[in-house]
CSV table of C-alpha atoms in Angstrom, one decimal:
chain,number,residue,atom,x,y,z
A,1,MET,CA,30.2,246.0,136.0
A,2,THR,CA,32.4,243.0,136.1
A,3,PRO,CA,31.6,239.7,137.9
A,4,GLN,CA,32.0,240.3,141.6
A,5,GLN,CA,34.4,238.0,143.4
A,6,LYS,CA,35.3,237.8,147.1
A,7,ASN,CA,37.3,235.4,149.1
A,8,ARG,CA,37.0,235.5,152.8
A,9,PRO,CA,38.1,232.8,155.2
A,10,GLY,CA,35.8,232.2,158.2
A,11,ALA,CA,36.0,230.6,161.6
A,12,GLY,CA,36.2,226.8,161.5
A,13,THR,CA,33.2,224.6,162.4
A,14,ALA,CA,32.8,221.1,163.7
A,15,TYR,CA,32.3,220.0,160.1
A,16,ALA,CA,35.3,221.7,158.5
A,17,THR,CA,38.4,219.5,158.2
A,18,SER,CA,41.5,221.4,157.1
A,19,ASN,CA,42.7,223.9,154.5
A,20,THR,CA,43.6,221.1,152.1
A,21,PHE,CA,41.2,221.0,149.2
A,22,HIS,CA,40.9,217.8,147.2
A,23,ASN,CA,40.1,217.6,143.5
A,24,ILE,CA,36.4,217.7,142.7
A,25,THR,CA,35.0,215.3,140.1
A,26,ILE,CA,32.0,216.5,138.2
A,27,GLY,CA,30.0,215.1,135.3
A,28,VAL,CA,29.8,217.5,132.4
A,29,VAL,CA,26.9,217.6,129.9
A,30,ARG,CA,26.3,219.5,126.7
A,31,ASN,CA,22.8,220.6,127.6
A,32,ALA,CA,19.7,219.5,129.5
A,33,HIS,CA,18.5,217.3,126.6
A,34,ASP,CA,21.7,215.3,126.3
A,35,PRO,CA,22.2,212.7,129.1
A,36,ARG,CA,25.7,211.7,128.2
A,37,ILE,CA,28.2,212.4,130.9
A,38,THR,CA,31.8,213.4,130.4
A,39,PRO,CA,33.7,213.1,133.7
A,40,ARG,CA,36.1,215.8,134.7
A,41,ALA,CA,38.4,216.0,137.7
A,42,LEU,CA,39.9,219.3,138.7
A,43,PRO,CA,41.2,221.2,141.7
A,44,TRP,CA,38.6,223.0,143.8
A,45,SER,CA,40.3,226.4,143.0
A,46,GLU,CA,40.0,225.7,139.3
A,47,PHE,CA,36.4,224.7,139.7
A,48,CYS,CA,35.7,228.0,141.4
A,49,GLN,CA,37.6,229.9,138.7
A,50,ASP,CA,35.5,228.3,136.0
A,51,LEU,CA,32.3,229.4,137.7
A,52,SER,CA,33.5,233.0,138.0
A,53,LYS,CA,33.2,233.5,134.2
A,54,PRO,CA,29.7,233.4,132.8
A,55,ASP,CA,28.8,232.6,129.2
A,56,ILE,CA,26.8,235.3,127.4
A,57,ARG,CA,24.1,233.8,125.3
A,58,GLU,CA,20.5,234.3,124.2
A,59,THR,CA,19.0,231.2,125.7
A,60,LYS,CA,19.1,229.5,129.1
A,61,ASP,CA,19.9,226.0,127.9
A,62,GLY,CA,23.5,225.1,127.4
A,63,PRO,CA,26.4,223.3,129.0
A,64,GLY,CA,26.0,222.1,132.6
A,65,PHE,CA,27.4,219.8,135.2
A,66,VAL,CA,26.4,217.3,137.9
A,67,LEU,CA,28.2,217.3,141.3
A,68,ALA,CA,28.8,213.6,141.2
A,69,GLN,CA,30.9,210.7,140.0
A,70,PHE,CA,29.2,208.2,137.7
A,71,ASN,CA,29.6,204.5,137.3
A,72,VAL,CA,27.7,204.6,134.0
A,73,MET,CA,28.2,207.8,131.9
A,74,HIS,CA,24.5,208.5,131.6
A,75,ARG,CA,22.8,211.2,133.7
A,76,ALA,CA,20.5,209.3,136.0
A,77,GLY,CA,20.3,209.0,139.8
A,78,LYS,CA,20.9,205.2,139.7
A,79,ASN,CA,24.2,205.7,137.9
A,80,VAL,CA,25.7,208.0,140.6
A,81,ALA,CA,28.5,206.3,142.4
A,82,ALA,CA,29.3,209.3,144.8
A,83,VAL,CA,28.4,212.9,145.4
A,84,SER,CA,31.4,215.3,145.1
A,85,ALA,CA,29.9,218.5,146.5
A,86,LEU,CA,26.6,219.8,147.9
A,87,GLY,CA,24.5,222.0,145.7
A,88,PHE,CA,21.5,224.2,146.7
A,89,ASP,CA,19.2,226.3,144.5
A,90,VAL,CA,18.1,229.5,146.1
A,91,ASP,CA,14.9,230.5,144.2
A,92,GLY,CA,12.8,232.3,146.7
A,93,LYS,CA,9.6,230.4,146.2
A,94,ASP,CA,8.6,230.8,149.8
A,95,GLN,CA,10.5,233.9,150.8
A,96,ALA,CA,12.5,236.6,149.1
A,97,PRO,CA,16.2,235.5,149.2
A,98,LEU,CA,19.1,237.4,150.7
A,99,PRO,CA,21.4,238.9,148.0
A,100,PRO,CA,24.2,236.6,146.9
A,101,LEU,CA,26.8,238.6,148.7
A,102,ALA,CA,24.9,238.4,152.0
A,103,ALA,CA,24.6,234.6,151.7
A,104,HIS,CA,28.3,234.4,150.9
A,105,GLU,CA,29.1,236.3,154.1
A,106,GLU,CA,27.0,234.1,156.2
A,107,LEU,CA,28.6,231.0,154.8
A,108,SER,CA,32.1,232.5,155.3
A,109,ARG,CA,31.3,233.1,159.0
A,110,LYS,CA,30.6,229.4,159.3
A,111,GLY,CA,33.9,228.6,157.7
A,112,TRP,CA,32.3,226.3,155.1
A,113,ALA,CA,34.3,226.3,151.8
A,114,HIS,CA,31.7,227.4,149.2
A,115,VAL,CA,30.8,229.1,146.0
A,116,VAL,CA,27.9,231.4,145.4
A,117,TYR,CA,27.0,232.4,141.9
A,118,SER,CA,23.9,234.0,140.3
A,119,THR,CA,21.8,232.0,137.8
A,120,TRP,CA,20.0,232.8,134.6
A,121,SER,CA,17.0,234.6,136.0
A,122,HIS,CA,18.9,236.5,138.7
A,123,SER,CA,18.4,240.3,139.1
A,124,ALA,CA,19.1,242.7,142.0
A,125,GLU,CA,15.3,242.9,142.6
A,126,SER,CA,14.8,239.2,142.5
A,127,PRO,CA,17.9,237.3,143.6
A,128,ARG,CA,18.4,233.8,142.2
A,129,TYR,CA,21.6,232.0,142.8
A,130,ARG,CA,23.2,228.7,143.6
A,131,ILE,CA,25.3,227.6,146.6
A,132,ILE,CA,27.9,224.9,146.3
A,133,ILE,CA,29.6,223.6,149.4
A,134,ALA,CA,32.9,221.7,149.2
A,135,LEU,CA,33.4,218.2,150.7
A,136,ASP,CA,36.7,216.7,151.8
A,137,ALA,CA,35.9,213.3,150.2
A,138,PRO,CA,33.2,211.6,148.1
A,139,LEU,CA,29.8,211.3,149.8
A,140,HIS,CA,27.7,208.1,149.5
A,141,PRO,CA,24.5,209.1,147.5
A,142,ASP,CA,22.2,207.2,149.9
A,143,VAL,CA,22.8,209.9,152.6
A,144,LEU,CA,22.5,212.9,150.3
A,145,ARG,CA,19.0,213.9,151.3
A,146,SER,CA,19.6,213.6,155.0
A,147,VAL,CA,22.9,215.5,154.8
A,148,GLN,CA,21.4,218.3,152.7
A,149,SER,CA,18.3,218.6,155.0
A,150,TYR,CA,20.6,218.8,158.0
A,151,LEU,CA,22.8,221.5,156.6
A,152,VAL,CA,19.8,223.6,155.5
A,153,ASP,CA,18.6,223.6,159.1
A,154,GLN,CA,22.0,224.9,160.2
A,155,LEU,CA,21.7,227.9,157.9
A,156,PRO,CA,20.2,231.3,158.9
A,157,GLY,CA,16.5,231.4,158.2
A,158,ALA,CA,16.8,234.1,155.6
A,159,ILE,CA,18.9,231.7,153.5
A,160,ALA,CA,17.2,228.4,154.4
A,161,GLN,CA,13.7,229.6,153.7
A,162,ALA,CA,14.6,230.5,150.1
A,163,ILE,CA,16.3,227.2,149.3
A,164,ASP,CA,14.3,224.9,147.0
A,165,ARG,CA,13.8,221.8,149.2
A,166,ALA,CA,12.1,219.9,146.4
A,167,CYS,CA,15.5,219.5,144.9
A,168,LEU,CA,17.1,218.0,147.9
A,169,GLY,CA,18.3,214.4,147.5
A,170,ASP,CA,18.5,214.6,143.7
A,171,ARG,CA,21.7,212.7,143.0
A,172,ALA,CA,21.9,213.6,139.3
A,173,ARG,CA,20.7,217.2,139.4
A,174,LEU,CA,21.8,219.2,136.5
A,175,TYR,CA,23.3,222.7,137.2
A,176,TYR,CA,23.8,225.0,134.3
A,177,ALA,CA,27.2,226.4,133.9
A,178,PRO,CA,27.1,230.2,134.7
A,179,ALA,CA,25.4,232.1,131.9
A,180,THR,CA,23.5,235.3,131.4
A,181,SER,CA,21.6,237.0,128.6
A,182,PRO,CA,23.3,240.0,127.0
A,183,ASP,CA,21.0,242.5,128.7
A,184,ARG,CA,22.0,241.1,132.1
A,185,ALA,CA,25.7,240.5,131.5
A,186,GLY,CA,26.7,243.2,133.9
A,187,GLY,CA,24.7,241.8,136.8
A,188,TYR,CA,26.4,238.5,137.2
A,189,GLU,CA,27.6,237.8,140.7
A,190,PHE,CA,30.2,235.3,142.0
A,191,TYR,CA,31.7,234.8,145.4
A,192,SER,CA,33.9,232.1,146.9
A,193,GLY,CA,35.1,231.7,150.5
A,194,GLY,CA,35.3,229.6,153.6
A,195,SER,CA,38.3,228.1,155.3
A,196,ALA,CA,37.8,224.3,154.7
A,197,PRO,CA,35.6,221.7,153.1
A,198,LEU,CA,33.1,219.8,155.2
A,199,SER,CA,33.9,216.5,156.7
A,200,VAL,CA,32.1,213.6,154.9
A,201,TRP,CA,32.9,211.3,157.8
A,202,THR,CA,31.1,213.6,160.3
A,203,LEU,CA,28.2,214.2,158.0
A,204,THR,CA,27.8,210.5,157.3
A,205,LEU,CA,27.6,209.8,161.1
A,206,ILE,CA,25.0,212.5,161.5
A,207,ALA,CA,23.0,211.0,158.6
A,208,ALA,CA,23.2,207.5,160.2
A,209,ALA,CA,22.0,208.9,163.5
A,210,MET,CA,19.0,210.6,161.8
A,211,GLN,CA,18.2,207.3,160.0
A,212,HIS,CA,18.4,205.3,163.2
A,213,GLN,CA,16.0,207.7,164.9
A,214,ARG,CA,13.5,207.5,162.0
A,215,GLU,CA,13.6,203.7,162.0
A,216,ALA,CA,13.1,203.5,165.8
A,217,ARG,CA,10.1,205.8,165.5
A,218,LYS,CA,8.7,203.7,162.6
A,219,GLU,CA,9.0,200.4,164.5
A,220,LYS,CA,7.5,201.9,167.6
A,221,ALA,CA,4.6,203.4,165.7
A,222,LYS,CA,4.0,200.1,163.9
A,223,ALA,CA,3.9,198.1,167.1
A,224,ILE,CA,1.6,200.5,168.8
A,225,ALA,CA,-0.7,200.7,165.8
A,226,THR,CA,-1.0,196.9,165.8
A,227,ARG,CA,-2.0,196.9,169.5
A,228,ILE,CA,-4.5,199.7,168.9
A,229,ALA,CA,-6.1,197.7,166.1
A,230,GLU,CA,-6.3,194.6,168.2
A,231,HIS,CA,-8.3,196.5,170.8
A,232,GLY,CA,-10.7,198.1,168.3
A,233,GLY,CA,-8.9,201.4,168.2
A,234,ALA,CA,-8.6,201.6,164.4
A,235,SER,CA,-12.1,203.3,164.2
A,236,VAL,CA,-10.8,206.0,166.6
A,237,ILE,CA,-8.1,206.9,164.1
A,238,ALA,CA,-10.5,206.9,161.2
A,239,GLN,CA,-13.0,209.0,163.0
A,240,PHE,CA,-10.3,211.5,164.0
A,241,ASN,CA,-9.1,211.8,160.3
A,242,GLU,CA,-12.7,212.4,159.2
A,243,GLN,CA,-13.3,215.1,161.8
A,244,HIS,CA,-10.0,217.0,161.7
A,245,THR,CA,-7.7,218.3,159.0
A,246,ILE,CA,-4.0,218.3,159.0
A,247,GLU,CA,-4.1,222.1,158.8
A,248,GLU,CA,-6.2,222.3,162.0
A,249,VAL,CA,-3.8,220.0,163.9
A,250,LEU,CA,-0.7,222.0,162.8
A,251,GLU,CA,-2.3,225.4,163.6
A,252,ASN,CA,-3.3,224.2,167.0
A,253,GLY,CA,0.2,222.9,167.5
A,254,GLY,CA,1.8,226.2,167.0
A,255,TYR,CA,3.0,225.6,163.4
A,256,THR,CA,3.0,228.5,161.0
A,257,ARG,CA,1.9,228.3,157.4
A,258,LYS,CA,4.3,229.7,154.8
A,259,GLY,CA,2.8,229.5,151.3
A,260,LYS,CA,2.3,225.8,150.7
A,261,ARG,CA,4.6,224.8,153.5
A,262,TRP,CA,4.8,225.0,157.3
A,263,ILE,CA,7.4,226.2,159.8
A,264,SER,CA,7.9,224.1,162.9
A,265,PRO,CA,7.9,225.9,166.3
A,266,HIS,CA,11.1,223.8,167.0
A,267,SER,CA,12.9,225.2,164.0
A,268,HIS,CA,16.1,227.2,164.8
A,269,SER,CA,16.3,228.6,161.3
A,270,GLY,CA,12.7,229.5,160.6
A,271,THR,CA,12.8,227.3,157.5
A,272,PRO,CA,9.4,226.1,156.2
A,273,GLY,CA,10.5,222.5,156.2
A,274,ILE,CA,7.1,220.8,156.4
A,275,VAL,CA,5.4,220.1,153.0
A,276,GLU,CA,2.0,218.9,152.1
A,277,ILE,CA,1.9,215.8,149.8
A,278,GLU,CA,-1.5,214.6,148.6
A,279,GLY,CA,-3.4,215.2,151.8
A,280,ARG,CA,-0.5,214.2,154.0
A,281,ILE,CA,2.5,216.1,155.4
A,282,PHE,CA,6.2,215.3,155.3
A,283,CYS,CA,8.5,216.9,157.9
A,284,HIS,CA,12.1,217.8,157.1
A,285,HIS,CA,12.9,219.4,160.4
A,286,ALA,CA,15.3,217.1,162.2
A,287,ASP,CA,14.3,218.4,165.7
A,288,ASP,CA,10.6,218.2,165.1
A,289,PRO,CA,8.6,215.3,166.7
A,290,MET,CA,7.0,214.7,163.3
A,291,HIS,CA,10.3,214.0,161.6
A,292,ASN,CA,10.3,210.3,161.1
A,293,GLY,CA,10.9,209.9,157.3
A,294,HIS,CA,7.3,209.2,156.5
A,295,ALA,CA,4.2,211.0,155.3
A,296,LEU,CA,1.7,211.7,158.1
A,297,ASP,CA,-2.1,212.0,158.2
A,298,ALA,CA,-3.9,214.2,160.7
A,299,PHE,CA,-3.9,211.6,163.4
A,300,ASP,CA,-0.2,210.7,162.9
A,301,ALA,CA,0.6,214.4,163.3
A,302,TYR,CA,-1.6,214.7,166.4
A,303,ALA,CA,0.1,211.7,168.0
A,304,ALA,CA,3.6,213.1,167.2
A,305,ILE,CA,2.9,216.6,168.4
A,306,TYR,CA,1.0,215.8,171.6
A,307,HIS,CA,2.0,212.3,172.5
A,308,ARG,CA,5.6,211.9,171.2
A,309,GLY,CA,4.4,209.5,168.5
A,310,ASP,CA,2.7,207.2,171.0
A,311,LEU,CA,-0.4,206.2,168.9
A,312,ARG,CA,-2.0,204.2,171.7
A,313,ALA,CA,-1.8,207.2,174.1
A,314,ALA,CA,-3.1,209.5,171.4
A,315,ALA,CA,-6.1,207.1,170.7
A,316,ALA,CA,-6.8,206.9,174.4
A,317,ALA,CA,-6.8,210.7,174.7
A,318,VAL,CA,-9.2,210.9,171.7
A,319,ARG,CA,-11.6,208.3,173.3
A,320,GLU,CA,-11.6,210.2,176.5
A,321,VAL,CA,-12.6,213.4,174.8
A,322,GLN,CA,-15.3,211.6,172.8
A,323,HIS,CA,-16.9,210.3,176.0
A,324,VAL,CA,-16.9,213.6,177.9
């Protein structure tokens, strides 16, 4: 079996720009242990062609690349000047992934110019692959996490749920060049398609709007928390957190556990975009009331779900229940 390749244009979207593909600049590395970057600029079509041919070797480690332009030729996030494409690892930690071909067809329907190729541990029974989406211009690294989170929420749930969200926002993430072991050489899969790269201008505006909403919620919550404390309300919050767990609040709010993550009832994709971090939760769902860019405790989650983040109203409601 030879590497599978398929090119299929799709309908345009609000984010696609034109059929003109710019060069992509990547940072090439010798292996995961060598941080030295060699910049390489090449046409998108040539980049795709390079990915269509896997290296056959005995070990996983080997040449790789970073989807970024560097101002210092050393692989570190602080040295990234711009992001040149958007990469997503589909590893199925929370849900079995769609086959690479099915993911390619979904992306083609959206019209997003993309590449899908299988990674080292891929097999037909346990699909493992990478999605790379083209951009029409360099993207500022500060908005990478917001842009990636937003796009994941636009994907069908069967794809979004299998994406490794822990990797989102990693500016200098290393992607191994395509490679397979000799016994899996016939199973390598590669697909490219889509009608146009995504508009960096549009995605940057979306990221700015998301950041503005987060900052507004943060300032409002800070002001309300101050007023609650001034009226002796801090103890109400402490008591609530002692008596209720985050799991209890989420379950009562209609959230569904998926492994170590949670799915918001407001999610359109069914992606488990809420993660637990050291006794708190962090919400990646852009449309969820808990999405404010900060880790939340049980009371914060309760206030967001039932009182739109109004901490004073939430504290008043808790007091009322306590005195019933």
